[in-house]
C-alpha cells in the first residue's frame, strides 16, 4: 500500500510522483503498464495540430511556493505525474455520520462501490474534454491562445492520471479495469460515449472553448471542491492539488470571453452599429446564445435537484459541500430542510408550473452545490457587462433561467424560455433558435476561425490579452509548430 507523501516530485522516475511509488513495486508496474495506453490515447485522441514544443507549466511540487516550472516541452514528452497535496496527519472527517472520526487512508468496504463510482465519473470527464478540444489548435486565434489550449489539455491529462492512480492504488482489479475503460470511452461516441452529457457535446470553435472553460470547467471546480472534503483522504488530497491547476483553466475561460466581448464592443463602436456579423466580430446575440447553451448543459452536470445518491454520499462522508468548514450548522443535516426548484402540478387542472418545494437538506445537496455555482457564474456575467457598459453599449448579457434547456433533473421533461416561461414542445421546436446557437450562427462563428499562428499576431474577432503567461509578453514564442 502507498506511503505518506513528500512535497516534491521525483522526476527521475518513469512516472513522476510524490507518493513514493517506487516503494510499491506492484502498483508501480501496474501504472507503468497503463502508461503506454495513455500515451497511445494521447497520440490518437489528443491534440491534432503538429507542434515541436509548447511553453508549458509542469507541476514539480505541491507546496505553497513555486509548485510549477515553465519551459518549452514537446507535448508527448510532457511529464504527467501523480501529485497529492500534503497530508494533514490530524485531519478529521468534517461531516456526515462519521464526523469527528479520523479520515480514512483506505477505502472502507461498505463504501467501495460509491467511491469508485465518484472517481470514475470524475476521471471520465478529464480525457473527454481533451477529446472535445482536439481540433481547436488548427484554428487558434494566436500563439498565446494555442499555448493556453495545450496547457489545459495536458493538465486534464494529468487529472486523468490522478484518478487512475486512485483506481489502481485502492480499488484492485475492478479499479484497473475501470482505468482501461477511461481510455476506451470517447466523447460523442455512439457505442461508448462519455458518462455525463456535456462531455459528449462538440467544442468546434474557440467561442465554445472559452464558454466551456468558463462554465463546464467551473462545474469541475465545484465538484472537486466537494470531493476535497471527502473522508477518503487520498481523494481529498488529490482533488486539493487538482484545484490548484484548475484556476488557470478558469482564467482562460473568463478572460477569453472578456476578450471576445471587448472586441465586439470595439467593432460596434467603430462602425456605430449592432450588426457586426459582416465586420468580422461576433454579434452579442450570438455570444448570448453560446452562453445559454454552455450554462444550461453545465447545470445538468450537477444531477437532479433532489437525489438520494448525494444524500448517501454526504451521510457516508464521501462527498461534502462547497466550503464545508465555513457552513454554520451541524454538518450532518439530518433534521434540516432546503427549498429546491421543482415542477408542481395543479391538483385540479393537472397543469405543471415551475416553482419551489421543500425537501430534506440531504436530498437537496445537488441543488445546494448548483446554487453556489450559479452565484459564481453571475460573477462572469457581471464582468462582461462591465465591459459592455464601459464601452458605451446598452445591451447586457444574462444567465438564462434554471429551467431553460435542461435534460437532467426536475425540468428535464419541460421546455422553458430563458426567462423561465414554460413552452409547449412544438413552440420550443419553433423558437429554440432564438436562444440557442443555430446552424447559421455556428457556421458564421466557424467562418471566423482562421488560424493566426504568427508570433505576436491575433485574429480580428478577439482582443489581445492584457498579460502574457508567466511574465512573458503576448508576442512571446509560446508555441513552435512542426
Ligand atoms: N449526464 O441521482 P442523480 C470536471 C445520472 S466536471 C448523464 O441526480 P447524482 C471537468 C446519474 O449518474 C466535474 N447522466 O445524480 C470539467 C444517475 O445515474 P444512475 C465532474 C447523468 O449521482 C471540464 C442518474 O442520472 N465530476 O471535472 O446525485 C473539463 C440520477 O441522477 C447526469 C463530477 O461530476 C448527466 N449530466 O449526481 C474537465 C463528480 N447527471 O445512478 C473536467 C462526481 C446525473 O441512476 N460525480 N446523471 O445510473 C458526482 O458527484 C455525481 O455523480 C453527479 C450526479 C453530480 C454527476
Short mmCIF file of C-alpha atoms and ligand atoms in Angstrom, two decimals:
data_model
loop_
_atom_site.label_atom_id
_atom_site.label_comp_id
_atom_site.label_asym_id
_atom_site.label_seq_id
_atom_site.Cartn_x
_atom_site.Cartn_y
_atom_site.Cartn_z
CA UNK A 1 0.00 0.00 0.00
CA UNK A 2 1.13 3.59 -0.54
CA UNK A 3 3.02 5.61 2.00
CA UNK A 4 2.91 9.25 3.08
CA UNK A 5 3.92 11.81 0.51
CA UNK A 6 6.68 14.33 0.48
CA UNK A 7 6.05 17.69 -1.19
CA UNK A 8 8.47 17.36 -4.08
CA UNK A 9 8.02 15.20 -7.12
CA UNK A 10 10.59 12.61 -8.07
CA UNK A 11 11.39 13.33 -11.72
CA UNK A 12 13.98 10.59 -12.01
CA UNK A 13 11.09 8.13 -12.17
CA UNK A 14 9.25 7.00 -15.28
CA UNK A 15 6.08 8.32 -13.66
CA UNK A 16 6.90 11.49 -11.69
CA UNK A 17 5.17 11.31 -8.33
CA UNK A 18 5.21 12.41 -4.75
CA UNK A 19 3.63 9.21 -3.42
CA UNK A 20 6.83 7.15 -3.14
CA UNK A 21 5.64 4.95 -5.96
CA UNK A 22 8.99 3.08 -6.09
CA UNK A 23 8.18 1.57 -2.69
CA UNK A 24 5.17 -0.29 -4.05
CA UNK A 25 6.51 -2.32 -6.99
CA UNK A 26 3.17 -3.92 -7.89
CA UNK A 27 1.40 -0.62 -8.11
CA UNK A 28 4.30 0.92 -9.98
CA UNK A 29 4.28 -1.92 -12.52
CA UNK A 30 0.51 -1.68 -12.95
CA UNK A 31 0.71 2.06 -13.62
CA UNK A 32 3.70 1.60 -15.90
CA UNK A 33 1.69 -0.83 -17.96
CA UNK A 34 -1.19 1.68 -18.17
CA UNK A 35 1.22 4.45 -19.24
CA UNK A 36 1.73 3.32 -22.88
CA UNK A 37 -2.05 3.01 -23.25
CA UNK A 38 -2.39 6.57 -22.01
CA UNK A 39 0.26 7.75 -24.47
CA UNK A 40 -1.45 5.89 -27.28
CA UNK A 41 -4.72 7.58 -26.32
CA UNK A 42 -2.96 10.99 -26.25
CA UNK A 43 -1.48 10.37 -29.73
CA UNK A 44 -4.75 9.19 -31.25
CA UNK A 45 -7.37 11.23 -29.36
CA UNK A 46 -5.34 14.23 -28.13
CA UNK A 47 -4.40 17.49 -29.92
CA UNK A 48 -4.16 17.07 -33.70
CA UNK A 49 -2.06 20.13 -34.62
CA UNK A 50 1.57 19.06 -35.07
CA UNK A 51 3.93 21.02 -32.83
CA UNK A 52 7.63 20.89 -31.98
CA UNK A 53 7.24 22.25 -28.49
CA UNK A 54 5.00 24.38 -26.29
CA UNK A 55 5.75 26.74 -23.39
CA UNK A 56 4.10 24.70 -20.64
CA UNK A 57 3.79 24.67 -16.90
CA UNK A 58 4.73 21.38 -15.26
CA UNK A 59 3.90 20.64 -11.64
CA UNK A 60 7.01 19.93 -9.60
CA UNK A 61 5.96 20.48 -6.01
CA UNK A 62 2.70 20.58 -4.11
CA UNK A 63 3.85 23.19 -1.59
CA UNK A 64 2.60 26.75 -1.47
CA UNK A 65 5.60 28.34 -3.19
CA UNK A 66 6.95 27.55 -6.60
CA UNK A 67 4.82 24.50 -7.29
CA UNK A 68 5.37 24.59 -11.04
CA UNK A 69 8.08 25.28 -13.58
CA UNK A 70 7.71 26.72 -17.09
CA UNK A 71 9.60 25.75 -20.20
CA UNK A 72 9.27 24.65 -23.81
CA UNK A 73 8.28 20.98 -23.88
CA UNK A 74 7.48 18.56 -26.72
CA UNK A 75 3.93 17.60 -25.72
CA UNK A 76 4.20 13.80 -25.94
CA UNK A 77 7.18 14.14 -23.56
CA UNK A 78 5.21 16.14 -21.01
CA UNK A 79 5.82 14.64 -17.55
CA UNK A 80 2.33 13.63 -16.48
CA UNK A 81 2.70 12.80 -12.83
CA UNK A 82 0.88 11.83 -9.66
CA UNK A 83 0.68 14.53 -7.02
CA UNK A 84 -1.27 14.58 -3.83
CA UNK A 85 -1.42 17.67 -1.61
CA UNK A 86 0.46 17.23 1.62
CA UNK A 87 -1.13 15.12 4.28
CA UNK A 88 -2.58 16.70 7.40
CA UNK A 89 -1.92 13.97 9.98
CA UNK A 90 -4.61 15.23 12.35
CA UNK A 91 -7.34 15.58 9.72
CA UNK A 92 -10.82 14.51 10.87
CA UNK A 93 -13.97 13.74 8.90
CA UNK A 94 -15.79 17.06 8.62
CA UNK A 95 -19.39 15.99 8.02
CA UNK A 96 -21.89 13.13 7.91
CA UNK A 97 -22.29 10.24 10.31
CA UNK A 98 -18.51 9.79 10.76
CA UNK A 99 -17.95 13.45 11.61
CA UNK A 100 -15.07 13.88 14.05
CA UNK A 101 -13.50 10.45 13.35
CA UNK A 102 -10.03 10.28 11.80
CA UNK A 103 -10.08 10.36 7.99
CA UNK A 104 -9.51 7.12 6.06
CA UNK A 105 -6.29 6.07 4.34
CA UNK A 106 -8.01 3.04 2.85
CA UNK A 107 -11.38 2.51 1.26
CA UNK A 108 -13.94 1.17 3.75
CA UNK A 109 -15.55 -1.95 2.29
CA UNK A 110 -19.08 -0.64 2.73
CA UNK A 111 -18.37 2.47 0.60
CA UNK A 112 -16.22 0.89 -2.04
CA UNK A 113 -18.77 0.91 -4.84
CA UNK A 114 -19.89 4.51 -4.25
CA UNK A 115 -16.34 5.86 -4.02
CA UNK A 116 -15.31 4.02 -7.13
CA UNK A 117 -18.30 5.44 -8.99
CA UNK A 118 -17.50 9.02 -7.97
CA UNK A 119 -13.86 8.61 -9.00
CA UNK A 120 -14.81 7.03 -12.32
CA UNK A 121 -17.28 9.83 -13.13
CA UNK A 122 -14.69 12.45 -12.25
CA UNK A 123 -11.99 10.61 -14.20
CA UNK A 124 -14.22 10.24 -17.25
CA UNK A 125 -14.62 13.99 -17.72
CA UNK A 126 -10.88 14.70 -17.93
CA UNK A 127 -9.93 12.84 -21.13
CA UNK A 128 -13.36 13.70 -22.54
CA UNK A 129 -12.53 17.40 -22.56
CA UNK A 130 -9.21 16.74 -24.34
CA UNK A 131 -11.11 14.79 -26.99
CA UNK A 132 -13.65 17.57 -27.39
CA UNK A 133 -10.91 20.14 -27.89
CA UNK A 134 -8.57 18.12 -30.06
CA UNK A 135 -9.06 20.00 -33.33
CA UNK A 136 -9.04 23.54 -31.94
CA UNK A 137 -5.31 24.03 -32.46
CA UNK A 138 -5.86 24.30 -36.21
CA UNK A 139 -7.91 27.50 -35.75
CA UNK A 140 -6.20 29.18 -32.78
CA UNK A 141 -6.52 32.98 -32.80
CA UNK A 142 -2.93 33.45 -31.53
CA UNK A 143 0.06 31.51 -30.25
CA UNK A 144 -0.82 32.72 -26.75
CA UNK A 145 -4.27 31.09 -27.02
CA UNK A 146 -2.81 27.99 -28.62
CA UNK A 147 -0.44 27.60 -25.69
CA UNK A 148 -3.30 28.00 -23.20
CA UNK A 149 -5.34 25.35 -25.01
CA UNK A 150 -2.45 22.90 -24.78
CA UNK A 151 -1.83 23.78 -21.13
CA UNK A 152 -5.44 22.97 -20.34
CA UNK A 153 -5.15 19.73 -22.36
CA UNK A 154 -2.00 18.41 -20.68
CA UNK A 155 -3.40 19.23 -17.25
CA UNK A 156 -6.68 17.47 -17.99
CA UNK A 157 -4.46 14.53 -18.98
CA UNK A 158 -2.75 14.81 -15.61
CA UNK A 159 -6.13 14.88 -13.88
CA UNK A 160 -6.91 11.60 -15.59
CA UNK A 161 -3.66 10.25 -14.13
CA UNK A 162 -4.79 11.49 -10.71
CA UNK A 163 -8.00 9.43 -10.85
CA UNK A 164 -6.28 6.43 -12.43
CA UNK A 165 -3.76 6.42 -9.60
CA UNK A 166 -6.61 6.19 -7.07
CA UNK A 167 -8.31 3.42 -9.04
CA UNK A 168 -5.09 1.39 -9.30
CA UNK A 169 -3.90 2.00 -5.75
CA UNK A 170 -7.15 1.43 -3.89
CA UNK A 171 -9.66 -0.49 -6.00
CA UNK A 172 -7.83 -3.65 -7.09
CA UNK A 173 -8.72 -5.45 -10.28
CA UNK A 174 -12.00 -3.58 -10.75
CA UNK A 175 -10.13 -0.31 -10.42
CA UNK A 176 -7.64 -1.38 -13.09
CA UNK A 177 -10.48 -2.37 -15.40
CA UNK A 178 -12.17 0.99 -14.87
CA UNK A 179 -8.84 2.71 -15.65
CA UNK A 180 -8.77 0.91 -19.01
CA UNK A 181 -12.38 1.90 -19.70
CA UNK A 182 -11.48 5.55 -19.16
CA UNK A 183 -9.36 5.31 -22.31
CA UNK A 184 -11.94 3.32 -24.28
CA UNK A 185 -15.00 5.53 -23.85
CA UNK A 186 -14.83 8.54 -26.16
CA UNK A 187 -16.58 11.87 -26.32
CA UNK A 188 -19.52 11.72 -28.70
CA UNK A 189 -19.05 8.01 -29.48
CA UNK A 190 -22.31 6.26 -30.32
CA UNK A 191 -21.14 2.92 -28.92
CA UNK A 192 -19.30 4.03 -25.80
CA UNK A 193 -19.88 7.69 -25.03
CA UNK A 194 -18.53 9.61 -22.04
CA UNK A 195 -20.69 9.34 -18.93
CA UNK A 196 -22.01 12.89 -18.48
CA UNK A 197 -23.99 14.74 -21.14
CA UNK A 198 -21.89 17.92 -21.55
CA UNK A 199 -18.82 15.82 -22.30
CA UNK A 200 -20.35 14.39 -25.43
CA UNK A 201 -21.05 17.81 -26.94
CA UNK A 202 -18.69 19.21 -29.56
CA UNK A 203 -16.26 22.06 -28.88
CA UNK A 204 -15.92 23.04 -32.55
CA UNK A 205 -14.80 26.67 -32.24
CA UNK A 206 -12.99 28.98 -29.84
CA UNK A 207 -16.08 30.76 -28.57
CA UNK A 208 -17.30 27.32 -27.47
CA UNK A 209 -13.91 26.63 -25.93
CA UNK A 210 -14.00 29.81 -23.84
CA UNK A 211 -17.60 29.16 -22.79
CA UNK A 212 -16.68 25.55 -21.94
CA UNK A 213 -13.68 26.60 -19.84
CA UNK A 214 -15.82 29.24 -18.14
CA UNK A 215 -18.96 27.19 -17.45
CA UNK A 216 -18.03 23.50 -17.66
CA UNK A 217 -14.59 23.69 -16.08
CA UNK A 218 -16.29 25.65 -13.32
CA UNK A 219 -18.51 22.63 -12.61
CA UNK A 220 -15.19 20.81 -12.24
CA UNK A 221 -14.08 23.38 -9.69
CA UNK A 222 -17.24 22.86 -7.62
CA UNK A 223 -17.29 19.06 -7.86
CA UNK A 224 -13.59 18.87 -6.96
CA UNK A 225 -14.32 21.25 -4.08
CA UNK A 226 -16.84 18.79 -2.66
CA UNK A 227 -14.56 15.77 -3.20
CA UNK A 228 -11.75 17.67 -1.47
CA UNK A 229 -13.90 17.41 1.68
CA UNK A 230 -14.02 13.62 1.39
CA UNK A 231 -13.23 11.41 4.37
CA UNK A 232 -11.23 9.23 1.96
CA UNK A 233 -8.01 11.17 2.44
CA UNK A 234 -6.16 10.24 -0.80
CA UNK A 235 -9.16 11.51 -2.81
CA UNK A 236 -9.27 14.68 -0.77
CA UNK A 237 -5.57 15.38 -1.23
CA UNK A 238 -5.68 14.59 -4.95
CA UNK A 239 -8.56 16.99 -5.52
CA UNK A 240 -6.91 19.70 -3.48
CA UNK A 241 -3.96 19.70 -5.83
CA UNK A 242 -6.12 19.46 -8.96
CA UNK A 243 -7.96 22.61 -7.86
CA UNK A 244 -4.70 24.50 -7.95
CA UNK A 245 -4.25 23.66 -11.63
CA UNK A 246 -7.92 24.30 -12.34
CA UNK A 247 -7.52 28.02 -11.52
CA UNK A 248 -5.67 28.56 -14.81
CA UNK A 249 -8.47 26.88 -16.76
CA UNK A 250 -10.98 29.27 -15.19
CA UNK A 251 -8.73 32.20 -16.15
CA UNK A 252 -8.64 31.02 -19.77
CA UNK A 253 -12.46 30.95 -19.91
CA UNK A 254 -13.09 34.18 -18.05
CA UNK A 255 -10.58 36.30 -19.94
CA UNK A 256 -11.36 34.52 -23.22
CA UNK A 257 -15.00 35.65 -23.08
CA UNK A 258 -13.83 39.09 -21.84
CA UNK A 259 -11.72 39.47 -24.95
CA UNK A 260 -14.46 38.34 -27.33
CA UNK A 261 -16.92 40.81 -25.77
CA UNK A 262 -14.26 43.54 -25.79
CA UNK A 263 -13.62 43.11 -29.49
CA UNK A 264 -17.32 43.07 -30.33
CA UNK A 265 -17.80 46.33 -28.42
CA UNK A 266 -14.86 47.92 -30.27
CA UNK A 267 -16.29 46.96 -33.67
CA UNK A 268 -19.79 48.10 -32.68
CA UNK A 269 -18.41 51.49 -31.71
CA UNK A 270 -16.07 51.85 -34.62
CA UNK A 271 -18.91 51.28 -37.09
CA UNK A 272 -21.70 52.64 -34.91
CA UNK A 273 -23.80 49.52 -35.43
CA UNK A 274 -25.06 46.42 -33.60
CA UNK A 275 -24.76 44.41 -36.81
CA UNK A 276 -21.16 43.28 -36.55
CA UNK A 277 -21.57 39.95 -38.33
CA UNK A 278 -20.28 41.29 -41.65
CA UNK A 279 -17.47 43.10 -39.88
CA UNK A 280 -15.56 40.14 -38.53
CA UNK A 281 -16.74 40.29 -34.89
CA UNK A 282 -19.19 38.04 -33.04
CA UNK A 283 -22.59 39.71 -32.52
CA UNK A 284 -23.75 40.00 -28.90
CA UNK A 285 -26.92 37.92 -29.51
CA UNK A 286 -24.69 35.06 -30.76
CA UNK A 287 -22.47 35.35 -27.67
CA UNK A 288 -25.65 35.21 -25.56
CA UNK A 289 -26.82 32.04 -27.34
CA UNK A 290 -23.48 30.31 -26.77
CA UNK A 291 -23.65 31.36 -23.13
CA UNK A 292 -27.20 29.97 -22.85
CA UNK A 293 -26.10 26.64 -24.27
CA UNK A 294 -22.95 26.11 -22.20
CA UNK A 295 -24.53 27.32 -18.99
CA UNK A 296 -27.60 25.08 -19.30
CA UNK A 297 -25.68 21.91 -20.19
CA UNK A 298 -23.33 22.65 -17.30
CA UNK A 299 -26.27 22.99 -14.88
CA UNK A 300 -27.20 19.44 -15.86
CA UNK A 301 -23.83 18.23 -14.58
CA UNK A 302 -24.95 18.75 -11.01
CA UNK A 303 -27.52 15.93 -11.26
CA UNK A 304 -31.15 16.11 -10.16
CA UNK A 305 -32.48 18.83 -7.83
CA UNK A 306 -33.18 16.02 -5.40
CA UNK A 307 -31.01 12.92 -5.23
CA UNK A 308 -30.79 10.08 -2.77
CA UNK A 309 -27.34 9.31 -4.20
CA UNK A 310 -26.00 12.63 -3.00
CA UNK A 311 -27.69 12.26 0.40
CA UNK A 312 -25.96 8.90 0.84
CA UNK A 313 -22.60 10.28 -0.29
CA UNK A 314 -22.84 13.06 2.27
CA UNK A 315 -24.00 10.92 5.18
CA UNK A 316 -21.22 8.42 4.47
CA UNK A 317 -18.59 11.19 4.37
CA UNK A 318 -17.67 10.61 0.71
CA UNK A 319 -18.65 13.97 -0.80
CA UNK A 320 -19.13 17.16 1.22
CA UNK A 321 -20.44 20.61 0.46
CA UNK A 322 -18.66 23.54 -1.10
CA UNK A 323 -16.68 25.21 1.71
CA UNK A 324 -17.98 22.68 4.21
CA UNK A 325 -15.96 24.09 7.09
CA UNK A 326 -17.43 27.56 6.63
CA UNK A 327 -21.02 26.35 6.99
CA UNK A 328 -22.68 27.31 10.26
CA UNK A 329 -24.65 24.14 11.02
CA UNK A 330 -24.16 20.67 12.49
CA UNK A 331 -22.56 19.26 9.26
CA UNK A 332 -24.94 16.29 9.47
CA UNK A 333 -28.15 17.90 8.23
CA UNK A 334 -30.39 15.06 9.40
CA UNK A 335 -33.14 17.41 10.56
CA UNK A 336 -32.64 20.32 8.14
CA UNK A 337 -34.57 21.18 5.03
CA UNK A 338 -34.00 23.19 1.86
CA UNK A 339 -36.19 24.74 -0.85
CA UNK A 340 -35.37 23.28 -4.25
CA UNK A 341 -36.57 24.20 -7.74
CA UNK A 342 -39.36 21.92 -8.82
CA UNK A 343 -42.29 21.38 -11.11
CA UNK A 344 -45.56 21.40 -9.27
CA UNK A 345 -48.78 20.04 -10.62
CA UNK A 346 -52.10 21.77 -10.05
CA UNK A 347 -54.40 19.21 -8.42
CA UNK A 348 -57.48 20.22 -10.39
CA UNK A 349 -56.20 21.29 -13.81
CA UNK A 350 -53.20 18.92 -13.84
CA UNK A 351 -51.11 21.80 -15.21
CA UNK A 352 -47.44 21.87 -14.33
CA UNK A 353 -45.75 25.03 -13.17
CA UNK A 354 -42.19 25.98 -12.26
CA UNK A 355 -41.85 26.61 -8.56
CA UNK A 356 -40.09 25.50 -5.41
CA UNK A 357 -40.65 22.75 -2.93
CA UNK A 358 -39.24 21.94 0.50
CA UNK A 359 -37.19 18.73 0.83
CA UNK A 360 -34.75 17.33 3.35
CA UNK A 361 -31.42 19.17 3.17
CA UNK A 362 -29.56 15.94 2.47
CA UNK A 363 -31.64 15.06 -0.55
CA UNK A 364 -31.29 18.64 -1.83
CA UNK A 365 -27.48 18.78 -1.81
CA UNK A 366 -27.13 18.84 -5.60
CA UNK A 367 -29.27 21.98 -5.51
CA UNK A 368 -27.09 23.47 -2.79
CA UNK A 369 -23.98 22.97 -4.93
CA UNK A 370 -25.68 24.16 -8.10
CA UNK A 371 -26.68 27.38 -6.32
CA UNK A 372 -23.10 28.03 -5.24
CA UNK A 373 -22.08 27.50 -8.84
CA UNK A 374 -24.79 29.80 -10.21
CA UNK A 375 -23.71 32.59 -7.86
CA UNK A 376 -20.14 32.19 -9.12
CA UNK A 377 -21.31 32.26 -12.77
CA UNK A 378 -23.09 35.56 -12.09
CA UNK A 379 -19.61 36.96 -11.46
CA UNK A 380 -18.58 36.34 -15.07
CA UNK A 381 -21.74 37.92 -16.45
CA UNK A 382 -21.19 40.96 -14.24
CA UNK A 383 -17.66 41.34 -15.53
CA UNK A 384 -18.69 41.00 -19.20
CA UNK A 385 -21.49 43.52 -18.65
CA UNK A 386 -18.96 45.94 -17.19
CA UNK A 387 -17.03 45.71 -20.46
CA UNK A 388 -20.26 46.49 -22.33
CA UNK A 389 -21.03 49.38 -20.03
CA UNK A 390 -17.56 50.86 -20.23
CA UNK A 391 -17.73 50.54 -24.00
CA UNK A 392 -20.92 52.58 -24.00
CA UNK A 393 -23.07 49.75 -25.31
CA UNK A 394 -26.59 49.40 -23.90
CA UNK A 395 -27.10 45.64 -24.37
CA UNK A 396 -26.38 43.26 -21.48
CA UNK A 397 -25.68 39.52 -21.17
CA UNK A 398 -27.51 37.37 -18.64
CA UNK A 399 -27.74 33.83 -17.33
CA UNK A 400 -30.88 32.02 -18.50
CA UNK A 401 -33.45 30.61 -16.06
CA UNK A 402 -32.60 27.27 -14.38
CA UNK A 403 -35.41 25.55 -16.26
CA UNK A 404 -34.06 26.57 -19.67
CA UNK A 405 -32.78 23.72 -21.91
CA UNK A 406 -32.41 21.22 -19.09
CA UNK A 407 -32.07 17.49 -19.80
CA UNK A 408 -31.37 16.29 -16.24
CA UNK A 409 -33.44 16.92 -13.12
CA UNK A 410 -36.81 18.48 -12.33
CA UNK A 411 -37.09 20.38 -15.62
CA UNK A 412 -35.89 17.63 -17.95
CA UNK A 413 -39.47 16.94 -19.06
CA UNK A 414 -40.48 20.51 -19.91
CA UNK A 415 -39.30 23.34 -22.12
CA UNK A 416 -38.88 26.93 -20.97
CA UNK A 417 -37.65 30.26 -22.31
CA UNK A 418 -34.51 31.93 -20.86
CA UNK A 419 -36.96 33.98 -18.74
CA UNK A 420 -38.48 30.83 -17.27
CA UNK A 421 -41.80 30.80 -19.13
CA UNK A 422 -42.99 27.32 -19.96
CA UNK A 423 -43.41 26.39 -23.61
CA UNK A 424 -45.08 23.55 -25.46
CA UNK A 425 -42.72 21.17 -27.25
CA UNK A 426 -43.96 22.47 -30.61
CA UNK A 427 -43.31 26.06 -29.62
CA UNK A 428 -39.86 25.13 -28.30
CA UNK A 429 -39.06 23.42 -31.60
CA UNK A 430 -40.15 26.52 -33.47
CA UNK A 431 -38.41 29.09 -31.28
CA UNK A 432 -35.28 27.46 -29.84
CA UNK A 433 -33.15 29.15 -32.50
CA UNK A 434 -33.88 32.47 -30.76
CA UNK A 435 -31.99 31.26 -27.72
CA UNK A 436 -29.57 28.51 -28.74
CA UNK A 437 -26.94 28.73 -31.49
CA UNK A 438 -28.46 27.88 -34.89
CA UNK A 439 -26.59 26.31 -37.77
CA UNK A 440 -26.31 29.79 -39.27
CA UNK A 441 -24.75 31.15 -36.04
CA UNK A 442 -22.35 28.23 -35.80
CA UNK A 443 -21.35 28.49 -39.44
CA UNK A 444 -20.67 32.20 -39.03
CA UNK A 445 -18.57 31.67 -35.88
CA UNK A 446 -16.67 28.89 -37.63
CA UNK A 447 -16.04 31.12 -40.63
CA UNK A 448 -14.13 33.49 -38.31
CA UNK A 449 -11.93 30.70 -37.03
CA UNK A 450 -8.99 31.26 -39.36
CA UNK A 451 -5.74 30.30 -37.70
CA UNK A 452 -3.31 33.00 -36.65
CA UNK A 453 -0.12 31.13 -35.89
CA UNK A 454 2.34 34.01 -36.36
CA UNK A 455 4.13 35.30 -33.33
CA UNK A 456 2.59 38.49 -31.88
CA UNK A 457 -0.42 38.46 -34.23
CA UNK A 458 -4.09 37.92 -33.31
CA UNK A 459 -7.37 37.18 -35.10
CA UNK A 460 -9.75 40.09 -35.69
CA UNK A 461 -12.69 38.66 -33.70
CA UNK A 462 -10.93 38.75 -30.32
CA UNK A 463 -8.96 41.38 -28.39
CA UNK A 464 -5.40 40.57 -27.25
CA UNK A 465 -4.92 39.56 -23.59
CA UNK A 466 -3.81 42.15 -21.03
CA UNK A 467 -0.99 39.92 -19.82
CA UNK A 468 1.06 37.08 -21.22
CA UNK A 469 1.95 33.87 -19.39
CA UNK A 470 4.45 33.74 -16.53
CA UNK A 471 5.56 37.34 -17.10
CA UNK A 472 6.23 36.77 -20.81
CA UNK A 473 4.83 39.27 -23.33
CA UNK A 474 1.93 38.50 -25.67
CA UNK A 475 4.35 38.23 -28.61
CA UNK A 476 6.49 35.55 -26.96
CA UNK A 477 7.13 32.37 -28.99
CA UNK A 478 4.75 30.28 -26.89
CA UNK A 479 4.49 27.50 -29.47
CA UNK A 480 6.82 26.21 -32.17
CA UNK A 481 4.78 24.48 -34.83
CA UNK A 482 6.16 21.40 -36.53
N1 LIG B 1 -25.45 13.25 -17.78
O1 LIG B 1 -29.13 11.00 -8.58
P1 LIG B 1 -28.76 11.95 -9.66
C1 LIG B 1 -14.85 18.30 -14.49
C2 LIG B 1 -27.24 10.31 -13.90
S1 LIG B 1 -16.56 18.34 -14.36
C3 LIG B 1 -25.80 11.95 -17.77
O2 LIG B 1 -29.37 13.27 -9.63
P2 LIG B 1 -26.17 12.21 -8.60
C4 LIG B 1 -14.25 18.82 -15.75
C5 LIG B 1 -26.62 9.87 -12.59
O3 LIG B 1 -25.32 9.29 -12.83
C6 LIG B 1 -16.91 17.53 -12.81
N2 LIG B 1 -26.26 11.28 -16.67
O4 LIG B 1 -27.21 12.05 -9.77
C7 LIG B 1 -14.78 19.91 -16.38
C8 LIG B 1 -27.65 8.88 -12.07
O5 LIG B 1 -27.48 7.64 -12.76
P3 LIG B 1 -27.93 6.26 -12.11
C9 LIG B 1 -17.06 16.04 -12.88
C10 LIG B 1 -26.37 11.99 -15.52
O6 LIG B 1 -25.44 10.93 -8.51
C11 LIG B 1 -14.23 20.35 -17.58
C12 LIG B 1 -28.96 9.48 -12.55
O7 LIG B 1 -28.63 10.34 -13.64
N3 LIG B 1 -17.15 15.45 -11.58
O8 LIG B 1 -14.20 17.88 -13.61
O9 LIG B 1 -26.77 12.82 -7.40
C13 LIG B 1 -13.11 19.71 -18.11
C14 LIG B 1 -29.68 10.19 -11.44
O10 LIG B 1 -29.00 11.38 -11.11
C15 LIG B 1 -26.04 13.34 -15.44
C16 LIG B 1 -18.27 15.01 -11.00
O11 LIG B 1 -19.33 15.06 -11.56
C17 LIG B 1 -25.58 13.98 -16.65
N4 LIG B 1 -25.22 15.29 -16.66
O12 LIG B 1 -25.26 13.37 -9.22
C18 LIG B 1 -12.58 18.62 -17.45
C19 LIG B 1 -18.14 14.49 -9.60
N5 LIG B 1 -26.27 13.75 -14.17
O13 LIG B 1 -27.22 6.13 -10.81
C20 LIG B 1 -13.12 18.17 -16.27
C21 LIG B 1 -18.55 13.09 -9.42
C22 LIG B 1 -26.74 12.70 -13.50
O14 LIG B 1 -29.41 6.36 -11.96
N6 LIG B 1 -19.97 12.84 -9.73
N7 LIG B 1 -26.79 11.63 -14.27
O15 LIG B 1 -27.45 5.25 -13.15
C23 LIG B 1 -21.00 13.16 -8.92
O16 LIG B 1 -20.82 13.75 -7.89
C24 LIG B 1 -22.40 12.74 -9.29
O17 LIG B 1 -22.35 11.52 -9.89
C25 LIG B 1 -23.14 13.73 -10.22
C26 LIG B 1 -24.59 13.24 -10.41
C27 LIG B 1 -23.11 15.14 -9.63
C28 LIG B 1 -22.54 13.78 -11.61
#
